Amino acid sequence: MKTLRVLMTGYEAAPFFKRGGLGDVLGSLPKALREIGVDARVIIPYYQDIEAKYKFPKIGEYSIVFGEDIEKIGVYEGGHTYFLSNKKYLTSINTLGRNKKIDQFAFFDLAVVEFSSFILEKKKWYPMLIHCNDWHTGFIPLLIEQRIPTLLTIHNLNYQGWGSNKVLDLLHVKDEKVKELKRGVPVTEINVLGEGILHATAVSTVSPSYAHEITSDYEDDPIHLYLKRREREGKDHGVMGIINGIDYATWNPKYDTNSWEKGKKKNKEMLLKSMGLFSRPTFCFIGRMAGQKGLDILVRAIDKILSKDKNAANFILLGSGIPAIEKMVKRAANKYKDNIRIELSYNEEFSHKLYAGADFIVIPSRYEPCGLIQMIAMRYGTIPIAAKTGGLKDTISHGENGFLFEKESVSGLVEGIKKALAIYQSHSVYEKMVKSALQTDFSWNKSAKLYKKLYIDIINS
Ligand code: NHF
C-alpha cells in the first residue's frame, strides 16, 4: 500500500502553542505515526506568539472568501507542521465571546479545507485523510463534503462550540443543510462539534471508557442527539476509543526501576526545600482549576485529613482557572499554612518538578476523557489516586500502580489518601507499586498503530 498521508489539525500543538492535553497529543502522536510509516503532518493557526518565537519561513499564500471579504492566508512551514496566518482572524485565540470564537474557527476550518488545494499545487502533497480534533475543527467535515475522508476525535465533549448560525453565511453554507439535521436545539443556534459529529466519516475519542460514557450517559446533553443521529444514519462503526500516549522524550525522569529510589529522594528533597515544607508524604494536584477537575472534592478531603493530623501530609497544587475555584484553594492554603502550597499559574517547568518530587498525585476529576497527568506521573514513579472515570479507569490498575475511588466522593478520596499513607509506611508495598507504575507502557507505540489501522479502515470504507 502507498504511504498514508494524513493532515492532523486542531487549535493547539506542542511545543508551538499549548493550553491543554490536546496540545500534547498533537505534539506527540504525529511523531509516533511517522515512526510507523505514516506521513503525518499538522496544521494550526500561526498565532502571533508562535510567529514571534519561531519565525518560520513563508512558503506561499492563497485567498479564501469569508462572508463578503476576500482574505489572504499566509502559509508557513516548520518541520512537519504548517501554520496558517491571517491578521484579522488568526493572530491569537479570540476571547471576545462565543460567537467571535466560532467565527474565528470557522475561518480557520475554511482555510484548512482550501489548504488541501494549495499544498497539492505547491508540494504535490495531498492528504488522504484529515484528522480533526475537537470543536474548533468541527466545520471541516461539513465543508469538505467527503472529498477527503475525515476522522473527528473528541477530546472533551463538554466544549462544543455553541453559537449563532449566522456563521453559516460567512461560510456560504446553506442553512438547510445543517438545519434539517438538528433536533431539539434552537434553530438560530449551531453546535460546531455536533456538525462535526454528523458530517465526519468517523468519530473517535481518547479512551474506551469515555467512548462508552459519551454514547450512553449523556442523554440530557443535546450532543447526545447528534451521536444518536449518526448511529441512526448507519454511519457508524461506533465511537472508537483510543487511549492517548505521552511523549517519552519530553517526560523523562532519567531514572528507572532500579535507580528510582535515589532519583526520587533527591527530587523530593529539592522540591520540599524550595517550597519550605517539612519532610512528609507529599501529594500533588496538577491541572486546570475548572469544575471538571474536582478541586472542591480535593479541598474537602484535605480538610478531613489535616484537621485530624497536622503532620499527615503535604499538598502542593498547581494550576490556574476559574477565580472562584482559585479563591477556594487559597482559603485552604491559608488554613493549613504548614502543609499546603499553591502555584496558581500554568507552569510547565514547575510541573516537571512536581511530577518528579511528589510521592502521589491526586486526580479527583468529575469526568476525564483520557487524562495525561496520571500517565506522566507514573512515568516518574508518582502514584495516582484518581476518580474511577474515563481514561483514568482505563490506565490505572487499582492497588497495582495506583488507587481508584468512586467519582465525586469525598469519603472515597479520603479513603484513597489514607490507603496511600498506609502503603507509604509499609515500604515494600509502596516500592512494588512504584516499580509497577514505572514499568507500565504509556508510550504511543500501541495507540499509534490503532490510529494507523483506523485511518486505513476509514479510507477504505
Ligand atoms: O487527555 C487530550 C486531553 C485528555 O482528559 C483530557 C481532556 C482533554 O480532558 O486528549 O483532552
Coordinates of N, CA and C in Angstrom, one line a residue, residues 81 83 89 119 136 144 148 152 217-218 222 233 248 250 308 311 339 342 373 400 440 443 447:
T81 N 5.1 20.7 10.4 CA 3.9 21.4 10.7 C 3.7 22.7 9.8
F83 N 1.6 26.3 9.3 CA 0.9 27.3 10.1 C 0.2 28.3 9.2
Y89 N -8.0 37.2 11.7 CA -8.7 36.1 12.4 C -7.7 35.2 13.2
I119 N -1.6 23.0 -1.1 CA -0.4 22.2 -0.9 C -0.2 21.2 -2.0
H136 N -13.2 23.0 17.5 CA -12.5 24.0 16.7 C -12.4 23.6 15.3
I144 N -15.9 20.0 3.7 CA -15.1 19.2 2.7 C -16.0 18.2 2.0
I148 N -12.5 14.5 0.9 CA -11.4 13.9 1.6 C -12.1 13.3 2.9
L152 N -13.0 12.7 13.2 CA -13.1 13.7 14.2 C -12.9 13.0 15.6
D217 N -24.1 7.7 28.6 CA -24.5 8.5 29.8 C -24.9 10.0 29.6
Y218 N -24.8 10.4 28.4 CA -25.0 11.9 28.1 C -26.4 12.2 27.6
P222 N -27.7 17.9 24.6 CA -28.1 17.9 23.2 C -27.1 17.2 22.2
E233 N -28.2 7.0 11.1 CA -27.9 7.1 9.7 C -27.0 5.9 9.3
Y248 N 7.7 10.2 25.5 CA 8.7 9.8 26.5 C 10.0 10.6 26.5
T250 N 9.9 14.1 26.2 CA 9.6 15.2 27.0 C 9.5 14.9 28.5
K308 N -7.5 16.2 61.3 CA -7.2 15.1 62.3 C -5.8 15.0 62.7
N311 N 0.3 16.5 60.9 CA 1.5 16.0 60.3 C 1.4 15.0 59.2
N339 N 1.2 23.0 55.6 CA 1.1 21.7 54.8 C 0.8 22.0 53.3
I342 N 0.5 26.5 47.1 CA -0.2 26.6 45.8 C 0.5 27.4 44.8
I373 N -2.1 13.3 32.9 CA -1.2 13.5 34.1 C -1.0 12.3 34.9
E400 N -2.4 -1.8 42.1 CA -1.2 -2.2 41.4 C -0.3 -1.1 41.1
T440 N 4.8 0.4 33.5 CA 3.6 0.4 32.6 C 4.0 1.2 31.4
S443 N 3.8 4.8 26.3 CA 4.3 5.5 25.1 C 3.2 5.4 24.1
S447 N -1.0 2.8 20.7 CA -2.1 3.7 20.1 C -1.8 4.2 18.8

